[in-house]
């Protein structure tokens, strides 16, 4: 099996040194194994989209002489390589999860969710939409099927949430951390899809890694907490997960948290988008 890795930035701002380092690890790993290095643009979050960010990312990679083998500019056989051009694919896969009872429609309004959060906060608790609370919410697990159909056909706003089974011990493998054990009771029912037709990062990322035949996912450690969900998604689709390696983060110069796209100027970098 030949190595296929990807760098999957979101065009939400300028690329910083942490992102470039992730690209470099992937690129060098691909070169070491005569593999393929892919650039995939993860632009499903339209609210955070920054004009010009994608071409800036491509310029940065060119500057570093990291040339992708497959990318939006250089199509291979697994394209399109921009997630905004792949919506029909995500529709199909979210439907599969709903049909298999791994995901469900949730119709709770922002106000209803706010109220739940406020009630929990009043008791010094934190509201989490999960196996302990979903039975009290307005979703396709609690509403009559006819009511769900009525809401869907009337164009009511909804999200699709992943149905996390309680009391499961999930073991994920990370090449850096080794085995990581997580109890599913600590995980919430993450939103995978919204009624505006947009998938969230988790669904789009897992579906694309599978369809693009990615063998190794090398990315920043900030994604390690998402790994149990990603494993459960692979399981729900009956797919074999790739190998994962989560790289330690580059921190802000003051050591307080990770370097973010907004911190460029702290390091004396000038971004021109
Ligand atoms: N779009 C994500 C990011 O910008 C990709 C994370 C991943 O590599 O899975 O960090």
PDB file of C-alpha atoms and ligand atoms in Angstrom:
ATOM      1  CA  UNK A   1       0.000   0.000   0.000  1.00  0.00           C
ATOM      2  CA  UNK A   2       1.535   3.308  -0.995  1.00  0.00           C
ATOM      3  CA  UNK A   3       1.605   6.191   1.457  1.00  0.00           C
ATOM      4  CA  UNK A   4      -0.914   8.993   0.904  1.00  0.00           C
ATOM      5  CA  UNK A   5      -0.880  11.952   3.276  1.00  0.00           C
ATOM      6  CA  UNK A   6      -2.649  15.287   3.237  1.00  0.00           C
ATOM      7  CA  UNK A   7      -2.306  18.806   4.512  1.00  0.00           C
ATOM      8  CA  UNK A   8      -5.854  20.087   5.113  1.00  0.00           C
ATOM      9  CA  UNK A   9      -5.848  23.761   6.103  1.00  0.00           C
ATOM     10  CA  UNK A  10      -8.978  25.857   6.455  1.00  0.00           C
ATOM     11  CA  UNK A  11      -8.757  29.160   4.568  1.00  0.00           C
ATOM     12  CA  UNK A  12      -9.766  31.145   7.658  1.00  0.00           C
ATOM     13  CA  UNK A  13      -6.679  33.348   7.818  1.00  0.00           C
ATOM     14  CA  UNK A  14      -2.993  33.330   7.092  1.00  0.00           C
ATOM     15  CA  UNK A  15      -0.916  30.190   7.393  1.00  0.00           C
ATOM     16  CA  UNK A  16       1.482  30.417  10.314  1.00  0.00           C
ATOM     17  CA  UNK A  17       4.625  28.522  11.154  1.00  0.00           C
ATOM     18  CA  UNK A  18       2.676  25.760  12.976  1.00  0.00           C
ATOM     19  CA  UNK A  19       0.627  25.042   9.870  1.00  0.00           C
ATOM     20  CA  UNK A  20       3.691  25.118   7.673  1.00  0.00           C
ATOM     21  CA  UNK A  21       5.413  22.673  10.004  1.00  0.00           C
ATOM     22  CA  UNK A  22       2.443  20.271   9.708  1.00  0.00           C
ATOM     23  CA  UNK A  23       2.695  20.545   5.926  1.00  0.00           C
ATOM     24  CA  UNK A  24       6.434  19.882   6.100  1.00  0.00           C
ATOM     25  CA  UNK A  25       6.024  16.734   8.243  1.00  0.00           C
ATOM     26  CA  UNK A  26       3.472  15.370   5.815  1.00  0.00           C
ATOM     27  CA  UNK A  27       5.591  16.254   2.807  1.00  0.00           C
ATOM     28  CA  UNK A  28       8.775  14.711   4.218  1.00  0.00           C
ATOM     29  CA  UNK A  29       6.910  11.579   5.281  1.00  0.00           C
ATOM     30  CA  UNK A  30       5.498  11.219   1.774  1.00  0.00           C
ATOM     31  CA  UNK A  31       8.951  11.721   0.228  1.00  0.00           C
ATOM     32  CA  UNK A  32      10.544   9.229   2.598  1.00  0.00           C
ATOM     33  CA  UNK A  33       8.073   6.564   1.466  1.00  0.00           C
ATOM     34  CA  UNK A  34       7.790   7.555  -2.213  1.00  0.00           C
ATOM     35  CA  UNK A  35       4.222   8.478  -1.360  1.00  0.00           C
ATOM     36  CA  UNK A  36       1.769  11.145  -2.397  1.00  0.00           C
ATOM     37  CA  UNK A  37       1.287  14.515  -0.685  1.00  0.00           C
ATOM     38  CA  UNK A  38      -2.156  16.091  -1.071  1.00  0.00           C
ATOM     39  CA  UNK A  39      -3.367  19.613  -0.379  1.00  0.00           C
ATOM     40  CA  UNK A  40      -7.062  19.642   0.564  1.00  0.00           C
ATOM     41  CA  UNK A  41      -8.780  22.948   1.283  1.00  0.00           C
ATOM     42  CA  UNK A  42     -11.277  22.582   4.155  1.00  0.00           C
ATOM     43  CA  UNK A  43     -13.583  25.491   3.420  1.00  0.00           C
ATOM     44  CA  UNK A  44     -16.950  24.284   4.754  1.00  0.00           C
ATOM     45  CA  UNK A  45     -17.123  26.986   7.426  1.00  0.00           C
ATOM     46  CA  UNK A  46     -18.283  29.831   5.206  1.00  0.00           C
ATOM     47  CA  UNK A  47     -18.677  32.206   8.159  1.00  0.00           C
ATOM     48  CA  UNK A  48     -14.936  32.046   8.836  1.00  0.00           C
ATOM     49  CA  UNK A  49     -13.845  32.070   5.208  1.00  0.00           C
ATOM     50  CA  UNK A  50     -11.207  34.717   4.464  1.00  0.00           C
ATOM     51  CA  UNK A  51     -10.868  35.956   0.902  1.00  0.00           C
ATOM     52  CA  UNK A  52      -7.374  35.337  -0.454  1.00  0.00           C
ATOM     53  CA  UNK A  53      -6.386  32.851   2.267  1.00  0.00           C
ATOM     54  CA  UNK A  54      -6.299  29.867  -0.071  1.00  0.00           C
ATOM     55  CA  UNK A  55      -3.940  31.495  -2.539  1.00  0.00           C
ATOM     56  CA  UNK A  56      -1.805  32.686   0.391  1.00  0.00           C
ATOM     57  CA  UNK A  57      -1.545  29.061   1.606  1.00  0.00           C
ATOM     58  CA  UNK A  58      -0.513  27.962  -1.873  1.00  0.00           C
ATOM     59  CA  UNK A  59       2.072  30.759  -2.078  1.00  0.00           C
ATOM     60  CA  UNK A  60       3.518  29.728   1.307  1.00  0.00           C
ATOM     61  CA  UNK A  61       3.866  26.114   0.202  1.00  0.00           C
ATOM     62  CA  UNK A  62       5.523  27.230  -3.024  1.00  0.00           C
ATOM     63  CA  UNK A  63       7.893  29.470  -1.031  1.00  0.00           C
ATOM     64  CA  UNK A  64       8.844  26.459   1.121  1.00  0.00           C
ATOM     65  CA  UNK A  65       9.201  24.345  -2.042  1.00  0.00           C
ATOM     66  CA  UNK A  66       6.535  21.949  -0.835  1.00  0.00           C
ATOM     67  CA  UNK A  67       4.817  21.001  -4.052  1.00  0.00           C
ATOM     68  CA  UNK A  68       1.577  18.978  -3.603  1.00  0.00           C
ATOM     69  CA  UNK A  69       1.106  16.009  -5.932  1.00  0.00           C
ATOM     70  CA  UNK A  70      -2.678  16.480  -5.811  1.00  0.00           C
ATOM     71  CA  UNK A  71      -4.442  19.774  -4.990  1.00  0.00           C
ATOM     72  CA  UNK A  72      -7.210  22.072  -6.272  1.00  0.00           C
ATOM     73  CA  UNK A  73      -4.698  23.346  -8.836  1.00  0.00           C
ATOM     74  CA  UNK A  74      -3.376  19.924  -9.705  1.00  0.00           C
ATOM     75  CA  UNK A  75      -6.258  17.476  -9.755  1.00  0.00           C
ATOM     76  CA  UNK A  76      -5.613  13.799  -9.180  1.00  0.00           C
ATOM     77  CA  UNK A  77      -8.195  11.045  -9.366  1.00  0.00           C
ATOM     78  CA  UNK A  78      -9.719  11.733  -5.917  1.00  0.00           C
ATOM     79  CA  UNK A  79     -10.922  15.303  -6.439  1.00  0.00           C
ATOM     80  CA  UNK A  80     -12.398  17.780  -6.068  1.00  0.00           C
ATOM     81  CA  UNK A  81      -9.830  18.892  -3.468  1.00  0.00           C
ATOM     82  CA  UNK A  82     -11.868  21.816  -2.151  1.00  0.00           C
ATOM     83  CA  UNK A  83     -14.538  20.700   0.328  1.00  0.00           C
ATOM     84  CA  UNK A  84     -17.004  23.364  -0.839  1.00  0.00           C
ATOM     85  CA  UNK A  85     -17.096  21.459  -4.147  1.00  0.00           C
ATOM     86  CA  UNK A  86     -17.941  18.147  -2.457  1.00  0.00           C
ATOM     87  CA  UNK A  87     -21.338  18.853  -0.847  1.00  0.00           C
ATOM     88  CA  UNK A  88     -23.200  16.143  -2.752  1.00  0.00           C
ATOM     89  CA  UNK A  89     -20.761  13.572  -1.327  1.00  0.00           C
ATOM     90  CA  UNK A  90     -21.396  14.646   2.285  1.00  0.00           C
ATOM     91  CA  UNK A  91     -25.172  14.535   1.748  1.00  0.00           C
ATOM     92  CA  UNK A  92     -24.903  10.928   0.728  1.00  0.00           C
ATOM     93  CA  UNK A  93     -22.779   9.916   3.723  1.00  0.00           C
ATOM     94  CA  UNK A  94     -24.803  11.764   6.349  1.00  0.00           C
ATOM     95  CA  UNK A  95     -27.887   9.992   5.018  1.00  0.00           C
ATOM     96  CA  UNK A  96     -26.130   6.686   5.487  1.00  0.00           C
ATOM     97  CA  UNK A  97     -25.462   7.478   9.165  1.00  0.00           C
ATOM     98  CA  UNK A  98     -29.081   8.522   9.710  1.00  0.00           C
ATOM     99  CA  UNK A  99     -30.395   5.370   8.000  1.00  0.00           C
ATOM    100  CA  UNK A 100     -28.154   3.187  10.181  1.00  0.00           C
ATOM    101  CA  UNK A 101     -29.276   4.933  13.370  1.00  0.00           C
ATOM    102  CA  UNK A 102     -25.785   6.303  14.036  1.00  0.00           C
ATOM    103  CA  UNK A 103     -26.982   9.882  13.677  1.00  0.00           C
ATOM    104  CA  UNK A 104     -30.234  11.761  14.278  1.00  0.00           C
ATOM    105  CA  UNK A 105     -31.984  15.017  13.420  1.00  0.00           C
ATOM    106  CA  UNK A 106     -32.123  17.621  16.183  1.00  0.00           C
ATOM    107  CA  UNK A 107     -34.584  20.514  15.880  1.00  0.00           C
ATOM    108  CA  UNK A 108     -33.775  22.382  19.105  1.00  0.00           C
ATOM    109  CA  UNK A 109     -33.651  26.137  18.536  1.00  0.00           C
ATOM    110  CA  UNK A 110     -30.789  28.350  19.662  1.00  0.00           C
ATOM    111  CA  UNK A 111     -33.093  29.731  22.386  1.00  0.00           C
ATOM    112  CA  UNK A 112     -33.975  26.245  23.665  1.00  0.00           C
ATOM    113  CA  UNK A 113     -30.312  25.297  23.835  1.00  0.00           C
ATOM    114  CA  UNK A 114     -29.468  28.592  25.537  1.00  0.00           C
ATOM    115  CA  UNK A 115     -32.130  27.899  28.133  1.00  0.00           C
ATOM    116  CA  UNK A 116     -30.710  24.445  28.848  1.00  0.00           C
ATOM    117  CA  UNK A 117     -27.252  25.954  29.232  1.00  0.00           C
ATOM    118  CA  UNK A 118     -28.559  28.640  31.570  1.00  0.00           C
ATOM    119  CA  UNK A 119     -30.427  26.065  33.706  1.00  0.00           C
ATOM    120  CA  UNK A 120     -27.295  23.942  33.994  1.00  0.00           C
ATOM    121  CA  UNK A 121     -25.138  26.987  34.787  1.00  0.00           C
ATOM    122  CA  UNK A 122     -27.560  27.979  37.567  1.00  0.00           C
ATOM    123  CA  UNK A 123     -26.771  24.592  39.180  1.00  0.00           C
ATOM    124  CA  UNK A 124     -23.056  25.117  38.520  1.00  0.00           C
ATOM    125  CA  UNK A 125     -23.197  22.417  35.884  1.00  0.00           C
ATOM    126  CA  UNK A 126     -22.360  22.297  32.232  1.00  0.00           C
ATOM    127  CA  UNK A 127     -24.995  21.329  29.672  1.00  0.00           C
ATOM    128  CA  UNK A 128     -23.873  18.749  27.192  1.00  0.00           C
ATOM    129  CA  UNK A 129     -26.067  17.348  24.391  1.00  0.00           C
ATOM    130  CA  UNK A 130     -25.345  13.679  24.972  1.00  0.00           C
ATOM    131  CA  UNK A 131     -26.784  10.303  25.950  1.00  0.00           C
ATOM    132  CA  UNK A 132     -27.905  11.696  29.329  1.00  0.00           C
ATOM    133  CA  UNK A 133     -29.818  14.679  27.908  1.00  0.00           C
ATOM    134  CA  UNK A 134     -30.906  13.828  24.363  1.00  0.00           C
ATOM    135  CA  UNK A 135     -34.070  12.105  25.605  1.00  0.00           C
ATOM    136  CA  UNK A 136     -35.315  15.521  26.882  1.00  0.00           C
ATOM    137  CA  UNK A 137     -34.605  17.356  23.657  1.00  0.00           C
ATOM    138  CA  UNK A 138     -36.507  17.844  20.379  1.00  0.00           C
ATOM    139  CA  UNK A 139     -34.952  15.322  18.041  1.00  0.00           C
ATOM    140  CA  UNK A 140     -35.784  12.337  15.875  1.00  0.00           C
ATOM    141  CA  UNK A 141     -35.169  10.025  18.836  1.00  0.00           C
ATOM    142  CA  UNK A 142     -37.911  11.667  20.889  1.00  0.00           C
ATOM    143  CA  UNK A 143     -40.422  12.965  18.326  1.00  0.00           C
ATOM    144  CA  UNK A 144     -42.906  10.796  16.453  1.00  0.00           C
ATOM    145  CA  UNK A 145     -41.693   9.839  12.964  1.00  0.00           C
ATOM    146  CA  UNK A 146     -44.653  11.702  11.421  1.00  0.00           C
ATOM    147  CA  UNK A 147     -43.653  14.885  13.284  1.00  0.00           C
ATOM    148  CA  UNK A 148     -40.040  14.496  12.108  1.00  0.00           C
ATOM    149  CA  UNK A 149     -41.271  14.164   8.517  1.00  0.00           C
ATOM    150  CA  UNK A 150     -43.536  17.198   8.935  1.00  0.00           C
ATOM    151  CA  UNK A 151     -40.659  19.315  10.277  1.00  0.00           C
ATOM    152  CA  UNK A 152     -38.285  18.206   7.531  1.00  0.00           C
ATOM    153  CA  UNK A 153     -40.750  18.854   4.736  1.00  0.00           C
ATOM    154  CA  UNK A 154     -41.775  22.215   6.191  1.00  0.00           C
ATOM    155  CA  UNK A 155     -38.158  23.344   5.924  1.00  0.00           C
ATOM    156  CA  UNK A 156     -37.581  23.635   9.699  1.00  0.00           C
ATOM    157  CA  UNK A 157     -33.959  24.291  10.668  1.00  0.00           C
ATOM    158  CA  UNK A 158     -32.137  21.261  12.039  1.00  0.00           C
ATOM    159  CA  UNK A 159     -28.733  19.800  12.669  1.00  0.00           C
ATOM    160  CA  UNK A 160     -27.703  16.161  12.429  1.00  0.00           C
ATOM    161  CA  UNK A 161     -25.904  14.879  15.507  1.00  0.00           C
ATOM    162  CA  UNK A 162     -23.771  11.781  15.945  1.00  0.00           C
ATOM    163  CA  UNK A 163     -25.336   9.335  18.398  1.00  0.00           C
ATOM    164  CA  UNK A 164     -22.634   8.411  20.879  1.00  0.00           C
ATOM    165  CA  UNK A 165     -23.381   5.136  22.660  1.00  0.00           C
ATOM    166  CA  UNK A 166     -22.868   5.504  26.432  1.00  0.00           C
ATOM    167  CA  UNK A 167     -20.482   3.446  28.589  1.00  0.00           C
ATOM    168  CA  UNK A 168     -18.093   2.478  25.857  1.00  0.00           C
ATOM    169  CA  UNK A 169     -14.374   2.291  26.369  1.00  0.00           C
ATOM    170  CA  UNK A 170     -12.852   3.657  23.180  1.00  0.00           C
ATOM    171  CA  UNK A 171      -9.207   2.956  22.439  1.00  0.00           C
ATOM    172  CA  UNK A 172      -7.552   5.178  19.888  1.00  0.00           C
ATOM    173  CA  UNK A 173      -4.022   4.828  18.580  1.00  0.00           C
ATOM    174  CA  UNK A 174      -1.717   7.740  18.119  1.00  0.00           C
ATOM    175  CA  UNK A 175       1.831   7.293  16.824  1.00  0.00           C
ATOM    176  CA  UNK A 176       3.091   9.971  19.233  1.00  0.00           C
ATOM    177  CA  UNK A 177       1.054   9.210  22.378  1.00  0.00           C
ATOM    178  CA  UNK A 178       0.526   5.510  21.722  1.00  0.00           C
ATOM    179  CA  UNK A 179      -2.783   4.120  23.032  1.00  0.00           C
ATOM    180  CA  UNK A 180      -5.293   6.658  24.371  1.00  0.00           C
ATOM    181  CA  UNK A 181      -8.348   5.398  26.278  1.00  0.00           C
ATOM    182  CA  UNK A 182     -11.519   7.463  26.403  1.00  0.00           C
ATOM    183  CA  UNK A 183     -14.862   6.651  27.956  1.00  0.00           C
ATOM    184  CA  UNK A 184     -17.734   7.554  25.638  1.00  0.00           C
ATOM    185  CA  UNK A 185     -19.638   9.114  28.574  1.00  0.00           C
ATOM    186  CA  UNK A 186     -17.233  12.053  28.354  1.00  0.00           C
ATOM    187  CA  UNK A 187     -18.206  12.765  24.727  1.00  0.00           C
ATOM    188  CA  UNK A 188     -21.131  14.790  23.445  1.00  0.00           C
ATOM    189  CA  UNK A 189     -23.269  14.149  20.360  1.00  0.00           C
ATOM    190  CA  UNK A 190     -21.335  16.350  17.968  1.00  0.00           C
ATOM    191  CA  UNK A 191     -23.060  18.157  15.133  1.00  0.00           C
ATOM    192  CA  UNK A 192     -22.087  16.582  11.809  1.00  0.00           C
ATOM    193  CA  UNK A 193     -24.351  18.386   9.402  1.00  0.00           C
ATOM    194  CA  UNK A 194     -26.638  21.416   9.238  1.00  0.00           C
ATOM    195  CA  UNK A 195     -29.882  22.028   7.375  1.00  0.00           C
ATOM    196  CA  UNK A 196     -28.175  24.625   5.171  1.00  0.00           C
ATOM    197  CA  UNK A 197     -26.510  21.621   3.515  1.00  0.00           C
ATOM    198  CA  UNK A 198     -23.105  22.184   5.136  1.00  0.00           C
ATOM    199  CA  UNK A 199     -21.211  19.395   6.836  1.00  0.00           C
ATOM    200  CA  UNK A 200     -19.081  20.237   9.868  1.00  0.00           C
ATOM    201  CA  UNK A 201     -15.360  19.607   9.991  1.00  0.00           C
ATOM    202  CA  UNK A 202     -15.699  16.138  11.570  1.00  0.00           C
ATOM    203  CA  UNK A 203     -17.905  14.599   8.901  1.00  0.00           C
ATOM    204  CA  UNK A 204     -16.186  16.208   5.916  1.00  0.00           C
ATOM    205  CA  UNK A 205     -12.715  15.400   7.231  1.00  0.00           C
ATOM    206  CA  UNK A 206     -13.372  11.708   7.913  1.00  0.00           C
ATOM    207  CA  UNK A 207     -15.304  11.127   4.687  1.00  0.00           C
ATOM    208  CA  UNK A 208     -12.593  12.805   2.635  1.00  0.00           C
ATOM    209  CA  UNK A 209      -9.704  11.030   4.335  1.00  0.00           C
ATOM    210  CA  UNK A 210     -11.418   7.748   3.537  1.00  0.00           C
ATOM    211  CA  UNK A 211     -12.415   8.574  -0.059  1.00  0.00           C
ATOM    212  CA  UNK A 212      -8.997  10.090  -0.806  1.00  0.00           C
ATOM    213  CA  UNK A 213      -7.380   6.895   0.510  1.00  0.00           C
ATOM    214  CA  UNK A 214      -5.279   8.708   3.104  1.00  0.00           C
ATOM    215  CA  UNK A 215      -3.017   6.227   4.895  1.00  0.00           C
ATOM    216  CA  UNK A 216      -1.517   8.527   7.567  1.00  0.00           C
ATOM    217  CA  UNK A 217      -3.126  11.551   9.188  1.00  0.00           C
ATOM    218  CA  UNK A 218      -0.379  13.798  10.545  1.00  0.00           C
ATOM    219  CA  UNK A 219      -1.782  16.941  12.206  1.00  0.00           C
ATOM    220  CA  UNK A 220      -1.553  19.201  15.247  1.00  0.00           C
ATOM    221  CA  UNK A 221      -2.274  17.915  18.729  1.00  0.00           C
ATOM    222  CA  UNK A 222      -5.324  20.158  19.024  1.00  0.00           C
ATOM    223  CA  UNK A 223      -7.166  17.456  17.055  1.00  0.00           C
ATOM    224  CA  UNK A 224      -6.344  14.631  19.458  1.00  0.00           C
ATOM    225  CA  UNK A 225      -9.562  15.222  21.508  1.00  0.00           C
ATOM    226  CA  UNK A 226     -11.550  14.714  18.280  1.00  0.00           C
ATOM    227  CA  UNK A 227      -9.912  11.371  17.575  1.00  0.00           C
ATOM    228  CA  UNK A 228     -12.413   9.221  19.553  1.00  0.00           C
ATOM    229  CA  UNK A 229     -15.260  10.738  17.518  1.00  0.00           C
ATOM    230  CA  UNK A 230     -13.335  10.146  14.305  1.00  0.00           C
ATOM    231  CA  UNK A 231     -12.765   6.525  15.309  1.00  0.00           C
ATOM    232  CA  UNK A 232     -16.486   6.120  16.016  1.00  0.00           C
ATOM    233  CA  UNK A 233     -17.266   7.593  12.605  1.00  0.00           C
ATOM    234  CA  UNK A 234     -14.949   5.103  10.903  1.00  0.00           C
ATOM    235  CA  UNK A 235     -16.658   2.350  12.844  1.00  0.00           C
ATOM    236  CA  UNK A 236     -20.151   3.592  11.933  1.00  0.00           C
ATOM    237  CA  UNK A 237     -19.211   3.608   8.234  1.00  0.00           C
ATOM    238  CA  UNK A 238     -17.472   0.254   8.620  1.00  0.00           C
ATOM    239  CA  UNK A 239     -14.189   1.699   7.338  1.00  0.00           C
ATOM    240  CA  UNK A 240     -10.654   1.034   8.550  1.00  0.00           C
ATOM    241  CA  UNK A 241      -9.151   4.148  10.140  1.00  0.00           C
ATOM    242  CA  UNK A 242      -5.809   5.439   8.873  1.00  0.00           C
ATOM    243  CA  UNK A 243      -2.750   5.736  11.111  1.00  0.00           C
ATOM    244  CA  UNK A 244      -2.813   8.932  13.186  1.00  0.00           C
ATOM    245  CA  UNK A 245       0.077  11.051  14.454  1.00  0.00           C
ATOM    246  CA  UNK A 246      -0.690  14.201  16.462  1.00  0.00           C
ATOM    247  CA  UNK A 247       2.230  16.604  16.611  1.00  0.00           C
ATOM    248  CA  UNK A 248       2.962  18.697  19.714  1.00  0.00           C
ATOM    249  CA  UNK A 249       1.886  22.285  19.197  1.00  0.00           C
ATOM    250  CA  UNK A 250       4.045  25.330  18.667  1.00  0.00           C
ATOM    251  CA  UNK A 251       3.116  27.626  21.533  1.00  0.00           C
ATOM    252  CA  UNK A 252       2.779  31.387  21.691  1.00  0.00           C
ATOM    253  CA  UNK A 253       6.021  33.173  22.608  1.00  0.00           C
ATOM    254  CA  UNK A 254       4.640  33.773  26.144  1.00  0.00           C
ATOM    255  CA  UNK A 255       3.860  30.047  26.479  1.00  0.00           C
ATOM    256  CA  UNK A 256       0.157  30.718  27.011  1.00  0.00           C
ATOM    257  CA  UNK A 257      -1.619  28.431  24.594  1.00  0.00           C
ATOM    258  CA  UNK A 258      -0.962  27.496  21.015  1.00  0.00           C
ATOM    259  CA  UNK A 259       0.240  29.861  18.363  1.00  0.00           C
ATOM    260  CA  UNK A 260      -2.831  30.879  16.423  1.00  0.00           C
ATOM    261  CA  UNK A 261      -3.379  32.556  13.120  1.00  0.00           C
ATOM    262  CA  UNK A 262      -4.000  35.792  15.032  1.00  0.00           C
ATOM    263  CA  UNK A 263      -0.610  35.709  16.744  1.00  0.00           C
ATOM    264  CA  UNK A 264       1.478  36.325  13.660  1.00  0.00           C
ATOM    265  CA  UNK A 265       2.381  39.868  14.533  1.00  0.00           C
ATOM    266  CA  UNK A 266       3.550  38.812  18.006  1.00  0.00           C
ATOM    267  CA  UNK A 267       6.372  36.951  16.311  1.00  0.00           C
ATOM    268  CA  UNK A 268       7.199  39.878  14.070  1.00  0.00           C
ATOM    269  CA  UNK A 269       5.636  38.318  10.995  1.00  0.00           C
ATOM    270  CA  UNK A 270       3.869  40.465   8.483  1.00  0.00           C
ATOM    271  CA  UNK A 271       1.004  38.892   6.620  1.00  0.00           C
ATOM    272  CA  UNK A 272      -0.192  40.318   3.377  1.00  0.00           C
ATOM    273  CA  UNK A 273      -3.370  38.653   2.200  1.00  0.00           C
TER     274      UNK A 273
HETATM  275  N1  LIG B   1      -9.028  21.890   8.671  1.00  0.00           N
HETATM  276  C1  LIG B   1      -8.333  21.443   9.837  1.00  0.00           C
HETATM  277  C2  LIG B   1      -7.349  22.523  10.269  1.00  0.00           C
HETATM  278  O1  LIG B   1      -7.290  23.556   9.647  1.00  0.00           O
HETATM  279  C3  LIG B   1      -7.610  20.149   9.526  1.00  0.00           C
HETATM  280  C4  LIG B   1      -7.321  19.294  10.694  1.00  0.00           C
HETATM  281  C5  LIG B   1      -6.857  17.925  10.218  1.00  0.00           C
HETATM  282  O2  LIG B   1      -5.761  17.858   9.665  1.00  0.00           O
HETATM  283  O3  LIG B   1      -7.613  16.971  10.372  1.00  0.00           O
HETATM  284  O4  LIG B   1      -6.650  22.410  11.239  1.00  0.00           O
END
